[in-house]
Short mmCIF file of C-alpha atoms in Angstrom, two decimals:
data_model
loop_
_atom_site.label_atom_id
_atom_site.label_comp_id
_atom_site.label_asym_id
_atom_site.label_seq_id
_atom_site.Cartn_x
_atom_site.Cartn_y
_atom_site.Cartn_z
CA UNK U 38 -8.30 10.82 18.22
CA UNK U 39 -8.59 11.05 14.17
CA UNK U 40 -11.61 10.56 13.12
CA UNK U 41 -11.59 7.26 10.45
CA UNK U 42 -13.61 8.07 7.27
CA UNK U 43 -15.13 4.90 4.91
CA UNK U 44 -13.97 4.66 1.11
CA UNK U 45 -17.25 5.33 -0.04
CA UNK U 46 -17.59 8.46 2.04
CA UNK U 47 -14.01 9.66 0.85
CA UNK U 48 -14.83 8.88 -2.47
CA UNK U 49 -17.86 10.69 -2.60
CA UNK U 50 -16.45 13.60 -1.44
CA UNK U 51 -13.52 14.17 -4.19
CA UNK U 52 -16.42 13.55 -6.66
CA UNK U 53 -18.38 17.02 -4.82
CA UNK U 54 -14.78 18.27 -5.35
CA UNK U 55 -14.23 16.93 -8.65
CA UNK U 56 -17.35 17.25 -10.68
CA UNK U 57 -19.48 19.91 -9.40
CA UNK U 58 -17.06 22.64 -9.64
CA UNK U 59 -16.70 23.06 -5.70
CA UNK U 60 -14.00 24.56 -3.78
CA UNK U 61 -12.22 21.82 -1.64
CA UNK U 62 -12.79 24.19 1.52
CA UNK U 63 -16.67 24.97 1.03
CA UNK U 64 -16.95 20.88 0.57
CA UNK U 65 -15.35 20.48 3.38
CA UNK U 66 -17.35 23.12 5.52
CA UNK U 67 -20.65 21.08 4.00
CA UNK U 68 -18.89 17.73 4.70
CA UNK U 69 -17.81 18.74 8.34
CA UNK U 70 -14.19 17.49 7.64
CA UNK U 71 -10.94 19.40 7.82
CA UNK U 72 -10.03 20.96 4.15
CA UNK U 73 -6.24 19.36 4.96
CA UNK U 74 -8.05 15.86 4.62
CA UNK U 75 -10.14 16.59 1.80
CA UNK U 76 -6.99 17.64 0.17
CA UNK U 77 -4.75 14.48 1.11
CA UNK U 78 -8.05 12.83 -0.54
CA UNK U 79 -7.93 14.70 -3.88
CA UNK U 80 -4.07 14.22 -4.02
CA UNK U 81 -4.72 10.21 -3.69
CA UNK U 82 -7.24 9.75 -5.84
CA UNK U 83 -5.46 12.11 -8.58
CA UNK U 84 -2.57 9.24 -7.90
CA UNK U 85 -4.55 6.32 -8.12
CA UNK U 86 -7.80 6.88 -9.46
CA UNK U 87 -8.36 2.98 -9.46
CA UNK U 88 -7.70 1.99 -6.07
CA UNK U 89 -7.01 5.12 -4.29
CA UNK U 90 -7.81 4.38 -1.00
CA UNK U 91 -6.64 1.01 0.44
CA UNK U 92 -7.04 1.51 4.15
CA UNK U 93 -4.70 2.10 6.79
CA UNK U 94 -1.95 -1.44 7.39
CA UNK U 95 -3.17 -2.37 3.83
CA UNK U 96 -0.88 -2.70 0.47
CA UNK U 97 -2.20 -1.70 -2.92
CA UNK U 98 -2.26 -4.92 -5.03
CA UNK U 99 1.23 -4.01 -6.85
CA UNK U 100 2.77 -3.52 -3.78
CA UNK U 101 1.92 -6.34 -1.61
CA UNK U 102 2.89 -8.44 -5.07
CA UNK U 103 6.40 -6.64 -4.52
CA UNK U 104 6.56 -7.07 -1.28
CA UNK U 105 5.65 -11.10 -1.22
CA UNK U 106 8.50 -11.24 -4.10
CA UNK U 107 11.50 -9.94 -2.04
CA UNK U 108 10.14 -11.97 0.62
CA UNK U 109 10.69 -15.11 -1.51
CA UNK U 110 13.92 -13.77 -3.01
CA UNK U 111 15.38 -13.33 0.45
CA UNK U 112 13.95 -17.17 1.66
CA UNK U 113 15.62 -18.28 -1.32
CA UNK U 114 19.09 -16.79 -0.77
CA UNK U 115 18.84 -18.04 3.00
CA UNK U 116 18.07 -21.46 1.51
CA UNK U 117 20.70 -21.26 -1.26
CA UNK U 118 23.71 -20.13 1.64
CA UNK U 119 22.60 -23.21 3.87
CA UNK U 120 22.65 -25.79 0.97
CA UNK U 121 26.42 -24.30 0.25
CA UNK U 122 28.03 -24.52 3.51
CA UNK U 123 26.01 -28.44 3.64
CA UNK U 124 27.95 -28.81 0.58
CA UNK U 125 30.94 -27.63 1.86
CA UNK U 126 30.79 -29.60 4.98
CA UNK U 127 30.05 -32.78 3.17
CA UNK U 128 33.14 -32.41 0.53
CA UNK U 129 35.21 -31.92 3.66
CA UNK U 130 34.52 -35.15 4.99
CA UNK U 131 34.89 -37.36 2.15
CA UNK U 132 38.74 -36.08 2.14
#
């Protein structure tokens, strides 16, 4: 089982990386964490230094946005295609 890592921890880490001139590996030795995950850390944060690490199941705040949008697009259609055969079926009877 992976072992789950806090943002604050994670973010402290690319900082060892980051600002006092460390190799990713020998922080990762010190830090007791595969130099893969440190890595994948690094990578992210280079990405997104803002919100880099949103937790597993979560959306960054753009994406969720994006997300709830073609959610309500894709209500709307279905909406829009039931009022139009209502329509349809209601102009049929008046003839």
């Amino acid at each position: 089982m992976a072992n789950q890592y806090d943002r604050t921890f994670k973010e402290q880490a690319v900082q060892l990386v980051l600002t006092q001139q460390k190799s990713g590996a020998q922080v990762a030795r010190e830090l007791g964490i595969p130099s893969k995950t440190l890595y994948g850390w690094i990578a992210a944060y280079k990405a997104d230094p803002v919100e880099p690490f949103v937790g597993s199941g979560h959306l960054k705040a753009e994406d969720q946005a994006l997300r709830d949008l073609q959610r309500r697009i894709r209500d709307l259609e279905e909406e829009n295609a039931i009022l139009k055969k209502a329509m349809r079926i209601f102009t049929n009877d008046r003839k």
